[in-house]
């Protein structure tokens, strides 16, 4: 049985209108797009009048969102439509052609429409090339993943006497129910290695894997990329637990850039030995305490992420102070301009509800 798994590369050769596609070939609907359609180039069955078995995919759809699947099998890619020769592969993958125009061509060529179906038997379709289109309408979310085409559709018909092997008969469709269950189990088994891969597993499993490796991420309000990175580096982070290096790395994962970590014990020693001057307004505290200097301003959510994760890796007696460093430049008596430096020019602007003022703006 030939199985065609529709991955990212095949999707990208087609045309996505109002959908996004991630690395795992998961399609997600863009809410504010004018139209929504997924159009794939023809899947080659390798012979004339090829028989097709089953098309299935995983779908998550809101109640107010409807979707339709269009399926068409043909022996030739080029067809005459309205007196014009049309290459269906080229036409369906052209982003400048509207979704409605592509729908019209598919219906004109005899495409079969299935409404709200994610598991479809294709026993009545014959043709070397199978074309697939998915169109959405209404409001709400829609995600599509794990698209698979089976050329046979069943696993058991060949085991029965010839008299029972009539294609597309009631018995054929009845036996296909059990083949569907069998094939779904087989696909789940094939996906088991992906479930243990931190780059490919579902987001929900990342919290579980983190707990297995000694990292609690359940209450950290972390986004998906952060959680994947913590799982990837769990061994190294646990090995460095209680050190300055692990604090720096945790901050870098959360902030996306390095932060400055100052150990109060070392700072007190440097000030005492007159290696550095004590910064104005900076209070050295206990010998176990640490000050983290974060570039830019922190939202409450970001501050919660930092505190929640650092508490798991810092030394137990350490108190962490977070200082926000304003990125706005300020000129004082110690400021000088180097080569190629210049002062910003004055610009006119209008204030509205969406405009924010930073530290370099002066109203006149």
Short mmCIF file of C-alpha atoms in Angstrom, two decimals:
data_model
loop_
_atom_site.label_atom_id
_atom_site.label_comp_id
_atom_site.label_asym_id
_atom_site.label_seq_id
_atom_site.Cartn_x
_atom_site.Cartn_y
_atom_site.Cartn_z
CA UNK A 1 0.00 0.00 0.00
CA UNK A 2 1.45 3.37 -1.03
CA UNK A 3 1.13 6.10 1.55
CA UNK A 4 1.65 9.78 0.76
CA UNK A 5 2.38 11.86 3.85
CA UNK A 6 1.81 15.54 3.10
CA UNK A 7 4.64 17.49 4.72
CA UNK A 8 5.80 21.09 4.65
CA UNK A 9 7.66 20.89 1.33
CA UNK A 10 4.63 19.59 -0.55
CA UNK A 11 2.40 22.22 1.06
CA UNK A 12 4.83 25.01 0.13
CA UNK A 13 4.79 23.99 -3.55
CA UNK A 14 1.04 24.57 -3.55
CA UNK A 15 -0.71 27.73 -2.41
CA UNK A 16 -1.82 28.89 1.03
CA UNK A 17 -4.35 31.71 1.23
CA UNK A 18 -5.23 32.84 4.75
CA UNK A 19 -3.26 30.00 6.37
CA UNK A 20 0.17 29.62 7.96
CA UNK A 21 2.29 26.46 7.91
CA UNK A 22 4.86 25.54 10.60
CA UNK A 23 7.80 23.12 10.44
CA UNK A 24 5.57 20.15 11.35
CA UNK A 25 3.20 20.91 8.43
CA UNK A 26 0.50 22.13 10.79
CA UNK A 27 -1.84 24.58 9.06
CA UNK A 28 -3.40 27.35 11.11
CA UNK A 29 -6.05 29.74 9.88
CA UNK A 30 -5.32 33.51 9.89
CA UNK A 31 -8.36 35.16 11.44
CA UNK A 32 -8.26 38.54 9.68
CA UNK A 33 -7.60 37.23 6.15
CA UNK A 34 -10.22 37.95 3.48
CA UNK A 35 -10.38 34.35 2.21
CA UNK A 36 -9.06 30.99 3.31
CA UNK A 37 -7.92 28.13 1.10
CA UNK A 38 -5.29 25.39 0.87
CA UNK A 39 -4.48 24.15 -2.63
CA UNK A 40 -2.01 21.32 -3.28
CA UNK A 41 -0.33 20.29 -6.50
CA UNK A 42 -1.33 16.90 -7.88
CA UNK A 43 -0.09 13.79 -6.07
CA UNK A 44 1.28 11.41 -8.69
CA UNK A 45 -0.17 7.89 -8.51
CA UNK A 46 2.50 6.72 -11.02
CA UNK A 47 0.06 5.14 -13.51
CA UNK A 48 -2.98 5.96 -15.61
CA UNK A 49 -6.35 5.45 -13.93
CA UNK A 50 -4.65 5.01 -10.56
CA UNK A 51 -7.06 4.03 -7.79
CA UNK A 52 -7.13 6.00 -4.56
CA UNK A 53 -8.15 4.77 -1.15
CA UNK A 54 -8.36 7.25 1.70
CA UNK A 55 -7.57 10.85 2.59
CA UNK A 56 -7.41 11.75 6.28
CA UNK A 57 -6.11 14.49 8.55
CA UNK A 58 -6.37 15.81 12.11
CA UNK A 59 -8.53 18.90 12.54
CA UNK A 60 -9.49 21.32 15.31
CA UNK A 61 -12.40 23.52 14.28
CA UNK A 62 -14.56 26.04 16.14
CA UNK A 63 -18.34 25.63 16.05
CA UNK A 64 -18.78 28.80 13.96
CA UNK A 65 -16.14 27.78 11.43
CA UNK A 66 -17.00 25.51 8.46
CA UNK A 67 -14.61 23.87 6.01
CA UNK A 68 -14.96 21.93 2.76
CA UNK A 69 -12.62 19.43 1.12
CA UNK A 70 -12.45 19.24 -2.69
CA UNK A 71 -10.95 16.11 -4.27
CA UNK A 72 -10.28 15.56 -7.96
CA UNK A 73 -8.45 12.73 -9.80
CA UNK A 74 -7.32 13.15 -13.44
CA UNK A 75 -4.93 11.45 -15.87
CA UNK A 76 -3.80 14.75 -17.43
CA UNK A 77 -2.66 17.90 -15.69
CA UNK A 78 -3.57 20.14 -18.63
CA UNK A 79 -7.27 20.54 -19.40
CA UNK A 80 -9.40 22.74 -21.62
CA UNK A 81 -11.55 25.24 -19.69
CA UNK A 82 -13.57 27.79 -21.62
CA UNK A 83 -11.46 27.25 -24.73
CA UNK A 84 -8.19 27.83 -22.82
CA UNK A 85 -5.60 25.21 -21.88
CA UNK A 86 -5.02 25.26 -18.13
CA UNK A 87 -2.19 23.53 -16.28
CA UNK A 88 -3.91 22.65 -13.02
CA UNK A 89 -0.65 22.49 -11.03
CA UNK A 90 0.32 25.99 -12.11
CA UNK A 91 -3.15 27.45 -11.67
CA UNK A 92 -3.73 26.05 -8.17
CA UNK A 93 -0.29 27.16 -6.92
CA UNK A 94 -0.61 30.73 -8.29
CA UNK A 95 -1.24 33.12 -5.34
CA UNK A 96 -2.58 35.87 -7.63
CA UNK A 97 -5.59 33.75 -8.61
CA UNK A 98 -8.45 34.10 -6.13
CA UNK A 99 -9.83 31.28 -4.01
CA UNK A 100 -13.22 31.58 -5.73
CA UNK A 101 -11.66 31.23 -9.19
CA UNK A 102 -9.81 28.08 -8.14
CA UNK A 103 -12.97 26.68 -6.58
CA UNK A 104 -14.86 27.32 -9.83
CA UNK A 105 -12.23 25.46 -11.89
CA UNK A 106 -12.25 22.47 -9.55
CA UNK A 107 -16.05 22.22 -9.64
CA UNK A 108 -16.01 22.63 -13.42
CA UNK A 109 -13.63 19.67 -13.75
CA UNK A 110 -15.83 17.48 -11.53
CA UNK A 111 -14.17 17.72 -8.12
CA UNK A 112 -16.12 16.02 -5.33
CA UNK A 113 -16.95 18.20 -2.32
CA UNK A 114 -17.01 16.93 1.25
CA UNK A 115 -18.27 19.25 4.02
CA UNK A 116 -16.76 19.00 7.49
CA UNK A 117 -15.11 15.63 6.80
CA UNK A 118 -11.59 14.71 7.94
CA UNK A 119 -11.60 11.02 6.97
CA UNK A 120 -12.70 10.37 3.38
CA UNK A 121 -12.79 7.19 1.29
CA UNK A 122 -11.74 7.78 -2.33
CA UNK A 123 -12.93 4.54 -3.91
CA UNK A 124 -14.95 6.35 -6.59
CA UNK A 125 -11.93 8.38 -7.80
CA UNK A 126 -9.60 7.22 -10.59
CA UNK A 127 -6.76 9.15 -12.18
CA UNK A 128 -2.99 9.44 -12.10
CA UNK A 129 -3.02 12.81 -10.32
CA UNK A 130 -4.99 13.51 -7.15
CA UNK A 131 -5.73 17.17 -6.38
CA UNK A 132 -6.68 18.31 -2.89
CA UNK A 133 -8.13 21.65 -1.80
CA UNK A 134 -9.48 22.71 1.61
CA UNK A 135 -11.59 25.87 1.87
CA UNK A 136 -12.86 27.52 5.05
CA UNK A 137 -15.67 29.96 5.80
CA UNK A 138 -17.28 31.52 8.86
CA UNK A 139 -15.61 32.63 12.08
CA UNK A 140 -13.39 30.94 14.64
CA UNK A 141 -10.24 28.86 14.68
CA UNK A 142 -9.22 26.05 12.35
CA UNK A 143 -6.03 23.96 12.45
CA UNK A 144 -5.18 21.06 10.15
CA UNK A 145 -2.32 18.58 10.58
CA UNK A 146 -1.14 15.05 9.73
CA UNK A 147 -2.56 14.94 6.19
CA UNK A 148 -2.13 11.47 4.67
CA UNK A 149 -3.29 9.87 1.42
CA UNK A 150 -3.46 6.05 1.17
CA UNK A 151 -3.63 4.66 -2.35
CA UNK A 152 -5.35 1.45 -1.19
CA UNK A 153 -7.45 2.52 1.77
CA UNK A 154 -7.88 -0.95 3.26
CA UNK A 155 -5.60 -3.73 4.44
CA UNK A 156 -7.87 -6.76 4.39
CA UNK A 157 -9.74 -7.02 1.03
CA UNK A 158 -6.94 -9.04 -0.57
CA UNK A 159 -7.40 -11.76 2.08
CA UNK A 160 -11.00 -12.51 0.96
CA UNK A 161 -12.12 -14.63 -2.02
CA UNK A 162 -12.38 -12.84 -5.35
CA UNK A 163 -16.17 -12.76 -5.23
CA UNK A 164 -16.03 -10.37 -2.25
CA UNK A 165 -13.47 -7.97 -3.75
CA UNK A 166 -15.79 -5.68 -5.68
CA UNK A 167 -14.38 -2.17 -5.38
CA UNK A 168 -16.56 0.47 -3.70
CA UNK A 169 -19.16 -2.14 -2.72
CA UNK A 170 -20.93 -2.14 0.63
CA UNK A 171 -18.62 -4.90 1.89
CA UNK A 172 -15.54 -2.98 0.72
CA UNK A 173 -16.60 0.14 2.62
CA UNK A 174 -17.56 -1.90 5.68
CA UNK A 175 -14.14 -3.60 5.83
CA UNK A 176 -12.49 -0.18 5.40
CA UNK A 177 -13.79 0.81 8.84
CA UNK A 178 -11.48 -1.77 10.42
CA UNK A 179 -8.65 -0.80 8.09
CA UNK A 180 -9.04 2.81 9.24
CA UNK A 181 -8.67 1.77 12.88
CA UNK A 182 -5.64 -0.35 12.02
CA UNK A 183 -3.98 2.42 9.99
CA UNK A 184 -4.57 5.00 12.72
CA UNK A 185 -2.91 2.72 15.27
CA UNK A 186 -0.01 2.28 12.87
CA UNK A 187 0.39 6.04 12.44
CA UNK A 188 0.32 6.58 16.22
CA UNK A 189 3.07 3.98 16.64
CA UNK A 190 5.17 5.63 13.92
CA UNK A 191 4.83 8.98 15.71
CA UNK A 192 6.11 7.69 19.07
CA UNK A 193 9.73 8.82 18.43
CA UNK A 194 8.46 12.34 17.66
CA UNK A 195 6.62 12.47 20.97
CA UNK A 196 9.96 12.15 22.78
CA UNK A 197 11.69 14.78 20.66
CA UNK A 198 11.66 18.25 22.35
CA UNK A 199 11.70 19.90 18.91
CA UNK A 200 8.67 18.00 17.58
CA UNK A 201 6.51 16.93 20.51
CA UNK A 202 3.22 18.72 21.32
CA UNK A 203 3.46 21.76 23.56
CA UNK A 204 1.45 20.04 26.30
CA UNK A 205 4.16 17.39 26.76
CA UNK A 206 6.94 19.92 27.36
CA UNK A 207 5.76 20.59 30.92
CA UNK A 208 5.74 16.83 31.58
CA UNK A 209 9.25 16.34 30.17
CA UNK A 210 10.50 19.33 32.16
CA UNK A 211 9.14 17.78 35.39
CA UNK A 212 10.89 14.50 34.53
CA UNK A 213 14.16 16.42 34.25
CA UNK A 214 13.70 18.43 37.43
CA UNK A 215 12.43 21.71 35.94
CA UNK A 216 9.00 23.01 36.93
CA UNK A 217 7.53 25.07 34.08
CA UNK A 218 3.83 24.67 34.84
CA UNK A 219 3.39 28.01 36.63
CA UNK A 220 6.04 30.00 34.78
CA UNK A 221 3.83 31.42 32.01
CA UNK A 222 6.59 30.50 29.52
CA UNK A 223 5.94 30.54 25.79
CA UNK A 224 6.49 27.42 23.69
CA UNK A 225 9.97 28.31 22.42
CA UNK A 226 11.23 28.96 25.95
CA UNK A 227 9.88 25.64 27.21
CA UNK A 228 11.48 23.73 24.34
CA UNK A 229 14.83 25.39 25.06
CA UNK A 230 14.66 24.57 28.78
CA UNK A 231 13.92 20.91 27.97
CA UNK A 232 16.79 20.78 25.44
CA UNK A 233 19.27 22.21 27.96
CA UNK A 234 17.86 20.55 31.08
CA UNK A 235 20.92 18.36 31.69
CA UNK A 236 23.40 21.24 31.38
CA UNK A 237 21.25 23.61 33.45
CA UNK A 238 20.92 21.09 36.27
CA UNK A 239 24.66 20.42 36.14
CA UNK A 240 25.34 24.14 36.63
CA UNK A 241 22.63 24.70 39.26
CA UNK A 242 23.68 27.15 41.94
CA UNK A 243 26.29 28.96 39.80
CA UNK A 244 26.47 32.38 38.20
CA UNK A 245 26.61 30.75 34.76
CA UNK A 246 23.22 29.07 35.15
CA UNK A 247 21.62 32.36 36.24
CA UNK A 248 23.05 34.06 33.13
CA UNK A 249 21.81 31.27 30.86
CA UNK A 250 18.29 31.20 32.33
CA UNK A 251 18.04 34.95 31.83
CA UNK A 252 19.29 34.65 28.25
CA UNK A 253 16.65 32.02 27.41
CA UNK A 254 13.83 34.14 28.84
CA UNK A 255 14.99 37.56 27.61
CA UNK A 256 16.47 36.48 24.29
CA UNK A 257 19.70 38.40 25.04
CA UNK A 258 22.35 38.47 27.78
CA UNK A 259 21.85 40.25 31.11
CA UNK A 260 24.43 41.48 33.63
CA UNK A 261 24.72 39.45 36.86
CA UNK A 262 26.54 41.12 39.79
CA UNK A 263 27.54 39.08 42.83
CA UNK A 264 27.44 41.32 45.92
CA UNK A 265 30.24 39.42 47.62
CA UNK A 266 32.68 40.18 44.79
CA UNK A 267 31.43 43.74 44.49
CA UNK A 268 32.06 44.42 48.17
CA UNK A 269 35.57 43.00 47.86
CA UNK A 270 36.38 45.13 44.80
CA UNK A 271 35.10 48.29 46.52
CA UNK A 272 37.09 47.50 49.67
CA UNK A 273 40.25 46.92 47.66
CA UNK A 274 39.53 50.13 45.71
CA UNK A 275 39.53 48.27 42.40
CA UNK A 276 36.25 49.99 41.45
CA UNK A 277 34.18 52.88 42.73
CA UNK A 278 30.85 52.15 44.32
CA UNK A 279 28.08 53.06 41.84
CA UNK A 280 25.81 55.90 42.94
CA UNK A 281 22.60 54.62 44.47
CA UNK A 282 23.76 50.99 44.41
CA UNK A 283 23.43 49.30 47.80
CA UNK A 284 25.49 46.17 48.42
CA UNK A 285 23.56 43.70 50.51
CA UNK A 286 24.28 40.22 51.90
CA UNK A 287 27.30 38.24 50.71
CA UNK A 288 25.00 35.66 49.09
CA UNK A 289 22.85 38.16 47.21
CA UNK A 290 22.89 38.85 43.48
CA UNK A 291 21.72 41.79 41.40
CA UNK A 292 20.50 41.15 37.87
CA UNK A 293 20.67 44.13 35.52
CA UNK A 294 18.16 43.61 32.73
CA UNK A 295 18.31 45.74 29.54
CA UNK A 296 15.03 47.52 28.84
CA UNK A 297 11.81 47.61 30.81
CA UNK A 298 10.10 44.52 32.18
CA UNK A 299 6.43 43.70 31.97
CA UNK A 300 4.82 42.03 34.96
CA UNK A 301 4.60 38.76 33.03
CA UNK A 302 8.28 38.84 32.11
CA UNK A 303 9.28 39.65 35.68
CA UNK A 304 7.21 36.66 36.88
CA UNK A 305 8.97 34.36 34.38
CA UNK A 306 12.41 35.48 35.54
CA UNK A 307 11.68 35.10 39.26
CA UNK A 308 9.86 31.78 38.83
CA UNK A 309 12.68 30.13 36.86
CA UNK A 310 15.63 31.66 38.74
CA UNK A 311 14.23 30.43 42.06
CA UNK A 312 14.74 26.87 40.77
CA UNK A 313 18.41 27.32 39.87
CA UNK A 314 19.85 29.91 42.29
CA UNK A 315 21.68 28.96 45.51
CA UNK A 316 19.16 28.45 48.29
CA UNK A 317 20.41 31.37 50.45
CA UNK A 318 20.66 33.81 47.56
CA UNK A 319 18.30 36.75 47.21
CA UNK A 320 18.01 38.09 43.66
CA UNK A 321 17.38 41.77 42.99
CA UNK A 322 16.23 42.79 39.51
CA UNK A 323 17.29 46.18 38.15
CA UNK A 324 15.86 47.51 34.89
CA UNK A 325 18.40 49.42 32.83
CA UNK A 326 16.83 52.22 30.81
CA UNK A 327 18.14 52.00 27.24
CA UNK A 328 17.47 55.71 26.64
CA UNK A 329 20.80 57.62 26.38
CA UNK A 330 21.30 60.48 28.81
CA UNK A 331 23.95 63.20 28.37
CA UNK A 332 25.79 64.54 31.41
CA UNK A 333 29.13 66.22 32.17
CA UNK A 334 31.06 63.02 31.42
CA UNK A 335 29.57 62.47 27.97
CA UNK A 336 31.56 62.99 24.78
CA UNK A 337 30.89 62.30 21.11
CA UNK A 338 33.17 59.93 19.27
CA UNK A 339 33.87 59.89 15.52
CA UNK A 340 30.72 59.50 13.33
CA UNK A 341 28.42 60.29 16.26
CA UNK A 342 25.53 62.71 15.85
CA UNK A 343 22.62 64.08 17.85
CA UNK A 344 19.09 63.14 16.76
CA UNK A 345 17.20 65.73 14.80
CA UNK A 346 13.88 67.24 15.87
CA UNK A 347 10.82 65.73 14.21
CA UNK A 348 7.17 66.72 14.17
CA UNK A 349 4.61 64.17 15.31
CA UNK A 350 0.93 63.88 16.14
CA UNK A 351 -0.25 62.22 19.33
CA UNK A 352 -2.95 59.57 19.31
CA UNK A 353 -3.92 56.63 21.50
CA UNK A 354 -1.30 54.38 19.92
CA UNK A 355 1.78 56.57 20.36
CA UNK A 356 4.22 56.08 23.24
CA UNK A 357 6.85 58.61 24.37
CA UNK A 358 10.30 57.45 25.41
CA UNK A 359 13.00 59.32 27.27
CA UNK A 360 14.29 61.26 24.24
CA UNK A 361 11.02 63.00 23.38
CA UNK A 362 10.51 66.62 24.38
CA UNK A 363 7.16 68.41 23.87
CA UNK A 364 7.27 72.05 22.84
#
